[in-house]
C-alpha atoms as a PDB file:
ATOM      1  CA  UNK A   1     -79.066 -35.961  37.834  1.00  0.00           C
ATOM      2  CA  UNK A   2     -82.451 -36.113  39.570  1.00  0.00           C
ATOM      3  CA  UNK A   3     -85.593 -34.968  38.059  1.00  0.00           C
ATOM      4  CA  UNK A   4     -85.346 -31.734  40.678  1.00  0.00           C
ATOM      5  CA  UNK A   5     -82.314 -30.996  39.411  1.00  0.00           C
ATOM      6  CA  UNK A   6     -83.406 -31.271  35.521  1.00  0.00           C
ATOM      7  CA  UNK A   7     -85.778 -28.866  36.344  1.00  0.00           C
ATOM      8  CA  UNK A   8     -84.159 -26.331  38.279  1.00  0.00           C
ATOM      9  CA  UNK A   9     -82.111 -26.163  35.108  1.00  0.00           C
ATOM     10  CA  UNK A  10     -84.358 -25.595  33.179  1.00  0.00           C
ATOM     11  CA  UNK A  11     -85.539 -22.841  35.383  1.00  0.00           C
ATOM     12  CA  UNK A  12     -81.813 -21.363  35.558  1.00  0.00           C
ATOM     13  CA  UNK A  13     -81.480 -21.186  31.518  1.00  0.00           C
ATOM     14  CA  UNK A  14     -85.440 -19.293  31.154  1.00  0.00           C
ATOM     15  CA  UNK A  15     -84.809 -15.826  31.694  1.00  0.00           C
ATOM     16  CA  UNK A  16     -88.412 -14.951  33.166  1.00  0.00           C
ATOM     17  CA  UNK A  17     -87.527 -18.298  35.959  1.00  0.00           C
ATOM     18  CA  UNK A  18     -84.134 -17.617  36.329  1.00  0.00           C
ATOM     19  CA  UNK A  19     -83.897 -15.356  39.544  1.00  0.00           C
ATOM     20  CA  UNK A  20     -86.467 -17.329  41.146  1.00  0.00           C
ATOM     21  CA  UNK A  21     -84.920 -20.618  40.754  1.00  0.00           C
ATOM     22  CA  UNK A  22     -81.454 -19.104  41.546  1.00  0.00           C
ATOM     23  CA  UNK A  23     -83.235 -18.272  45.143  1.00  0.00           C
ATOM     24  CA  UNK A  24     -84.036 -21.856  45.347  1.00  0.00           C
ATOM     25  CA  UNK A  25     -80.744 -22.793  44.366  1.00  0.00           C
ATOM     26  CA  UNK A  26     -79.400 -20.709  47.185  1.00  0.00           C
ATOM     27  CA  UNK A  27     -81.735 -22.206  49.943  1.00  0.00           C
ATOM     28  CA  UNK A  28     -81.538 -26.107  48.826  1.00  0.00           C
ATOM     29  CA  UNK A  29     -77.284 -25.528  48.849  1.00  0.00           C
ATOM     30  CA  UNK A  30     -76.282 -22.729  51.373  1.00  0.00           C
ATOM     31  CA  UNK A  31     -76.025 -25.605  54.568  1.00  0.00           C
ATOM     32  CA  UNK A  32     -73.944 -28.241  52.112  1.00  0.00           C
ATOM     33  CA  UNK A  33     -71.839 -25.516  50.862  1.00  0.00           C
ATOM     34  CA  UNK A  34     -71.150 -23.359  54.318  1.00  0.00           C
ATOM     35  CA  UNK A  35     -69.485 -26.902  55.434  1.00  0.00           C
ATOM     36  CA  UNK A  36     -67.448 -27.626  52.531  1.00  0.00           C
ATOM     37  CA  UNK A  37     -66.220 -23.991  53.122  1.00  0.00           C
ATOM     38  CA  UNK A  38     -66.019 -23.970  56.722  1.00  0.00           C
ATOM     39  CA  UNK A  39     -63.743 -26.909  56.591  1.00  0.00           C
ATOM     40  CA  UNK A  40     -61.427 -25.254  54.315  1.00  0.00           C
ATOM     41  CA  UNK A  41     -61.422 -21.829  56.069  1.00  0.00           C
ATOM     42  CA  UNK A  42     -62.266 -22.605  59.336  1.00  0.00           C
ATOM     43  CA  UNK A  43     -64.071 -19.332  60.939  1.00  0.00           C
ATOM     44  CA  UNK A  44     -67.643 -18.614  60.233  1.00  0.00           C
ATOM     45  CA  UNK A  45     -67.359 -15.416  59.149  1.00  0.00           C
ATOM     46  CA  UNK A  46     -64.783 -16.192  56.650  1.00  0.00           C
ATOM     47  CA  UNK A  47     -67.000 -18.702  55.435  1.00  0.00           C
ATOM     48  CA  UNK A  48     -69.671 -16.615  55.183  1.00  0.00           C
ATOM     49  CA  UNK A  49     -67.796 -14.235  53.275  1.00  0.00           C
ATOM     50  CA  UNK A  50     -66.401 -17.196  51.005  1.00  0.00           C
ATOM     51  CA  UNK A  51     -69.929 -18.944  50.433  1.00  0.00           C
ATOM     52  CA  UNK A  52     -71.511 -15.277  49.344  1.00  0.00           C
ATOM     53  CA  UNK A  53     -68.708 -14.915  47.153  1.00  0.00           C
ATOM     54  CA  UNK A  54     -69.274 -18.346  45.572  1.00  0.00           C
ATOM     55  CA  UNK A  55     -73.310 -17.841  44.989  1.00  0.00           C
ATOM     56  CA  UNK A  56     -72.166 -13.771  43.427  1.00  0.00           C
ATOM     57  CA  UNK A  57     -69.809 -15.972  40.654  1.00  0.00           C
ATOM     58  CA  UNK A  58     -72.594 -18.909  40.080  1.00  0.00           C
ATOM     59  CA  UNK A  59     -75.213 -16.263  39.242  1.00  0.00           C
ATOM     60  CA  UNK A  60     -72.394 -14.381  37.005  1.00  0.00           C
ATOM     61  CA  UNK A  61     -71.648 -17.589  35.421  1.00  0.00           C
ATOM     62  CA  UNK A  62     -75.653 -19.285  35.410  1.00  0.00           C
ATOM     63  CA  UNK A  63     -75.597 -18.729  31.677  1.00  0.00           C
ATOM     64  CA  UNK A  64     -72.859 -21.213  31.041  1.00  0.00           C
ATOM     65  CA  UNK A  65     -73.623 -23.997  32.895  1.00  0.00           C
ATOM     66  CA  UNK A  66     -75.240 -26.329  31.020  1.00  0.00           C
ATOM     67  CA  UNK A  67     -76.074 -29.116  33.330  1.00  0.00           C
ATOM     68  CA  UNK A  68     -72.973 -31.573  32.248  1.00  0.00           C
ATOM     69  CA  UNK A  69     -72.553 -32.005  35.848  1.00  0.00           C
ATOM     70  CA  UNK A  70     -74.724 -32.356  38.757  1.00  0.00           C
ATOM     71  CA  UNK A  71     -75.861 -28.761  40.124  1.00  0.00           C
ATOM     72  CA  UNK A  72     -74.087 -29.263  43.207  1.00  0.00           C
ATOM     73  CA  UNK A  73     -70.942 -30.378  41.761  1.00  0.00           C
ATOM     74  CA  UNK A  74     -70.680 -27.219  40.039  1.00  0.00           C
ATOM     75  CA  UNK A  75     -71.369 -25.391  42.689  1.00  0.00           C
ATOM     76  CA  UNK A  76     -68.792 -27.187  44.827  1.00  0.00           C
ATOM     77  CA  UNK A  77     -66.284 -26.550  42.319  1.00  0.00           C
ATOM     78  CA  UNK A  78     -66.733 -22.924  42.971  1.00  0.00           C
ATOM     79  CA  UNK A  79     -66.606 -22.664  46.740  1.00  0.00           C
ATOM     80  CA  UNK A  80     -63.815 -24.800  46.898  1.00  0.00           C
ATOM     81  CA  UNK A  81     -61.937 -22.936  44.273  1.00  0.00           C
ATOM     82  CA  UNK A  82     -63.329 -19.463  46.433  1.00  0.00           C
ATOM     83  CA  UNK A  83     -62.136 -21.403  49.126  1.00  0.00           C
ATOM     84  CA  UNK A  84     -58.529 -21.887  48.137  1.00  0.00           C
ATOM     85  CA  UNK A  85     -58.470 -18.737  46.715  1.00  0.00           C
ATOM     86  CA  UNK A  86     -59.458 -16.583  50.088  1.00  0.00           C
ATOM     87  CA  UNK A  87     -56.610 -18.974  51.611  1.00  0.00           C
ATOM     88  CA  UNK A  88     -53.904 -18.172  49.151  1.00  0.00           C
ATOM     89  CA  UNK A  89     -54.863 -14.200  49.825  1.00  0.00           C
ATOM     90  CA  UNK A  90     -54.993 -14.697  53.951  1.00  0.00           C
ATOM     91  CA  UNK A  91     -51.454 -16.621  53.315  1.00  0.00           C
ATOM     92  CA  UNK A  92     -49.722 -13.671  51.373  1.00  0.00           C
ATOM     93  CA  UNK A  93     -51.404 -11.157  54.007  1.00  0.00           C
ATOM     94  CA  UNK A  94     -49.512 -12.728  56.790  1.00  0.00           C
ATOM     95  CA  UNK A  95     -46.510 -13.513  57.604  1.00  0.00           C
ATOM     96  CA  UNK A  96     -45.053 -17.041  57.958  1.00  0.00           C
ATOM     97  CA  UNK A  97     -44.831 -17.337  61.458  1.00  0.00           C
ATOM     98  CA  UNK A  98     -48.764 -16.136  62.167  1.00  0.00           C
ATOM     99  CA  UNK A  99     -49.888 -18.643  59.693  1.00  0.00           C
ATOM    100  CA  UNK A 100     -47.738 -21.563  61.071  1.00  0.00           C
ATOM    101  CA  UNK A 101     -48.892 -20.823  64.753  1.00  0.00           C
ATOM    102  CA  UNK A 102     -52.210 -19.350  64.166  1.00  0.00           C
ATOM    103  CA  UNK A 103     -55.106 -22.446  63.267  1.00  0.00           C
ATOM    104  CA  UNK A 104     -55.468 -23.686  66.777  1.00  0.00           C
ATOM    105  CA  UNK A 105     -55.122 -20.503  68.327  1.00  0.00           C
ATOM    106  CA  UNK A 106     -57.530 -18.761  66.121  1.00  0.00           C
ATOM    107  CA  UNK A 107     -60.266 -22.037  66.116  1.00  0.00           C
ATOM    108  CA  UNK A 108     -60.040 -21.503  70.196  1.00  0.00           C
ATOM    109  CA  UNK A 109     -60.906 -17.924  70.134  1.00  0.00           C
ATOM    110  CA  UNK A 110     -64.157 -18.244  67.682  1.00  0.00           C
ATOM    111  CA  UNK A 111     -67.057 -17.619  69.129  1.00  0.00           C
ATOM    112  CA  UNK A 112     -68.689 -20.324  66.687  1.00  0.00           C
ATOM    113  CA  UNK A 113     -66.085 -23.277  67.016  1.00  0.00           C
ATOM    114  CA  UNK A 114     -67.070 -25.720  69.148  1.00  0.00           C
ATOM    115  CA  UNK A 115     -64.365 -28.595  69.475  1.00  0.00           C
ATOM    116  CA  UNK A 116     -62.070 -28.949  71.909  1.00  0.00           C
ATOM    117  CA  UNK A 117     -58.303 -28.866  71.693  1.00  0.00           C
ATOM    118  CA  UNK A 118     -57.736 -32.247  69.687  1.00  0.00           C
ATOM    119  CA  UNK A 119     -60.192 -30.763  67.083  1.00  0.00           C
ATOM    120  CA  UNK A 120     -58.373 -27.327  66.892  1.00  0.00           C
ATOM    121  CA  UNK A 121     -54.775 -29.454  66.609  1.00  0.00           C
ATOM    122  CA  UNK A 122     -56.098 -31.655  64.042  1.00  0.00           C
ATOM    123  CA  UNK A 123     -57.317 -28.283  62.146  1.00  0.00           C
ATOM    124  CA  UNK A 124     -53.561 -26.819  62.440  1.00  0.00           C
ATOM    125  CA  UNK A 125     -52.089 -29.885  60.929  1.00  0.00           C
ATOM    126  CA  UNK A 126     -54.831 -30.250  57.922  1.00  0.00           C
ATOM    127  CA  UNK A 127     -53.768 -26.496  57.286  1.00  0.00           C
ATOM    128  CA  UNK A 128     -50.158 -27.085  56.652  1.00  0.00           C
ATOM    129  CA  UNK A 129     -50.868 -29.454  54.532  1.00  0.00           C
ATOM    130  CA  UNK A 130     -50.461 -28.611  50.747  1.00  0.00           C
ATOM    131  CA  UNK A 131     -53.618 -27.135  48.765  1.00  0.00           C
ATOM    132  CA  UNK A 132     -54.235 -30.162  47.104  1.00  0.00           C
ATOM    133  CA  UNK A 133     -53.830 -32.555  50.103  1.00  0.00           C
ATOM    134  CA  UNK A 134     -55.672 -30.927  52.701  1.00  0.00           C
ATOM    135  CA  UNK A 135     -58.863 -30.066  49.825  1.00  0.00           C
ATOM    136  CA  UNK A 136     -58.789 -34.022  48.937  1.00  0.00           C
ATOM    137  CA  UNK A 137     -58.740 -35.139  52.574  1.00  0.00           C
ATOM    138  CA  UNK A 138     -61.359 -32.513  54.080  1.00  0.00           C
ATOM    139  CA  UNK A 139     -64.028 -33.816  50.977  1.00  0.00           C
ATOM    140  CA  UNK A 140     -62.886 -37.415  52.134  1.00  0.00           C
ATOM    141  CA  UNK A 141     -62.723 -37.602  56.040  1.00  0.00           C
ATOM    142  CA  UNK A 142     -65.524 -34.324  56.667  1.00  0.00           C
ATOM    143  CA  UNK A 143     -67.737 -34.339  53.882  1.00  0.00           C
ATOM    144  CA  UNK A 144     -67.550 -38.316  53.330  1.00  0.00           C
ATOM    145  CA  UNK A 145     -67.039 -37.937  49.530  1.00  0.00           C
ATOM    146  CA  UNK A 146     -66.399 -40.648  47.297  1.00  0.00           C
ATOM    147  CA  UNK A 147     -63.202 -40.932  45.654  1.00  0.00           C
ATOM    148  CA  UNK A 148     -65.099 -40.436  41.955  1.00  0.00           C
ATOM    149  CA  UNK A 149     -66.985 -37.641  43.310  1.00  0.00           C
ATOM    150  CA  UNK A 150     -64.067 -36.085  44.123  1.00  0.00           C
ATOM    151  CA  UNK A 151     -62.253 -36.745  41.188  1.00  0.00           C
ATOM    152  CA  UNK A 152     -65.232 -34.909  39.069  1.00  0.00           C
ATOM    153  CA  UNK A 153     -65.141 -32.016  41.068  1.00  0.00           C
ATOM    154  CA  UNK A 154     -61.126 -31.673  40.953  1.00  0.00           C
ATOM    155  CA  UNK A 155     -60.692 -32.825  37.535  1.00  0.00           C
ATOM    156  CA  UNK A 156     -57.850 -35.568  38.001  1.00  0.00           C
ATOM    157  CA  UNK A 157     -57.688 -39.168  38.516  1.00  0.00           C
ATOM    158  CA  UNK A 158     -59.102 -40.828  41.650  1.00  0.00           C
ATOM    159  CA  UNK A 159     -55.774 -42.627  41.411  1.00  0.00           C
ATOM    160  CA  UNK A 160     -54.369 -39.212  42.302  1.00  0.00           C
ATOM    161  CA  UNK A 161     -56.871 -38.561  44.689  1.00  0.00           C
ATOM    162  CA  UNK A 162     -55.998 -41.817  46.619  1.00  0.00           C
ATOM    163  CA  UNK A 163     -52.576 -41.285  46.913  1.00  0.00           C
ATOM    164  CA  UNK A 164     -52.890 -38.001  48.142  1.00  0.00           C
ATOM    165  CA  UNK A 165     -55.068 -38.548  50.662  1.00  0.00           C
ATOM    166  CA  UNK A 166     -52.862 -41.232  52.127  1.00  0.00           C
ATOM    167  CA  UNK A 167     -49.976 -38.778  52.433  1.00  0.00           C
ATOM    168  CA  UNK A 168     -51.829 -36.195  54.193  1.00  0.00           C
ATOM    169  CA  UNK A 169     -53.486 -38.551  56.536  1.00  0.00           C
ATOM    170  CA  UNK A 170     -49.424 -39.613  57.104  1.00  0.00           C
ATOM    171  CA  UNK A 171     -48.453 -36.372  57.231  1.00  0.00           C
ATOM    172  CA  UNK A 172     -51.588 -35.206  60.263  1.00  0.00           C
ATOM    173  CA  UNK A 173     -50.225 -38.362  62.114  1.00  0.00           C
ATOM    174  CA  UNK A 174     -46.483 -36.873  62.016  1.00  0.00           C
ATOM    175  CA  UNK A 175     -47.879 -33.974  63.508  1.00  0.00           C
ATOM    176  CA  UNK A 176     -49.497 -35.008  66.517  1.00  0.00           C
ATOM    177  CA  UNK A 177     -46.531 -37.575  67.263  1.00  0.00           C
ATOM    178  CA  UNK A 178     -44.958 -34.170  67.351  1.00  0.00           C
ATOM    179  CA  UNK A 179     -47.245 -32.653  69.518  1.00  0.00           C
ATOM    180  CA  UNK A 180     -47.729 -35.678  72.150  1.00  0.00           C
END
């Protein structure tokens, strides 16, 4: 934990600092966390929606963090849980076939994506993936986490972590041999 960290803290836990440090909170984190979201949602404004979401439960829950973890590891741990959570609720809006054939096709149309094709694809196949799977390998290949950084914010082993991220990356392959 470094020493801005320690004392953003101990800004969060004094009730007279608290608001003001949660404002700094917000600015230091808001870029780092819109792209963890953004690669688990995809659109801007979802992840908009997602990231506000995730600062409205770290100020609910300010009073029991305790600093056992970095700042931004907690933090993480909420958007990405936000994260999966807005995906599980899109997922039992739609139906199947809008969700199987609606990634690329929705990546293309927003106004704020701007890869090509072979991005959008590669966004449809890290979407089918599993929950688990496609979280581990977005942190991995688009945030460049480290497997024990990972494993702190997921709680399981980087053992686990490993092998999962092999199979998705096995898994994206199968799907563009598919689409070739």
């Amino acid at each position: 934990m470094n020493i801005d960290d320690k004392l953003l803290i101990e800004q969060l836990t004094n009730p007279k600092t608290q608001r003001r440090a949660f404002e700094q909170v917000v600015r230091l984190y808001s870029e780092q966390l819109y792209w963890q979201v953004r690669h688990i949602v995809l659109t801007h404004e979802d992840s908009n929606d997602v990231l506000q979401n995730t600062f409205i439960k770290a100020w609910q829950a300010i009073d029991s963090f305790h600093g056992d973890s970095k700042l931004i590891t907690w933090l993480s741990r909420i958007a990405i849980n936000e994260s999966l959570d807005f995906l599980r609720r899109q997922k039992n809006a739609l139906s199947t076939d809008d969700v199987d054939t609606g990634v690329a096709n929705q990546l293309m149309a927003d106004d704020y994506f701007d890869g090509n094709e072979a991005e959008a694809l590669l966004q449809e196949a890290i979407a089918r993936l599993p929950d688990v799977q496609r979280t581990v390998f977005q942190l991995r290949y688009f945030d460049d986490m480290k497997y024990s950084d990972i494993s702190q914010l997921l709680n399981t082993s980087e053992g686990a972590l490993k092998a999962s991220y092999h199979i998705a990356v096995k898994k994206i392959a199968e799907f563009f041999k598919a689409h070739d």
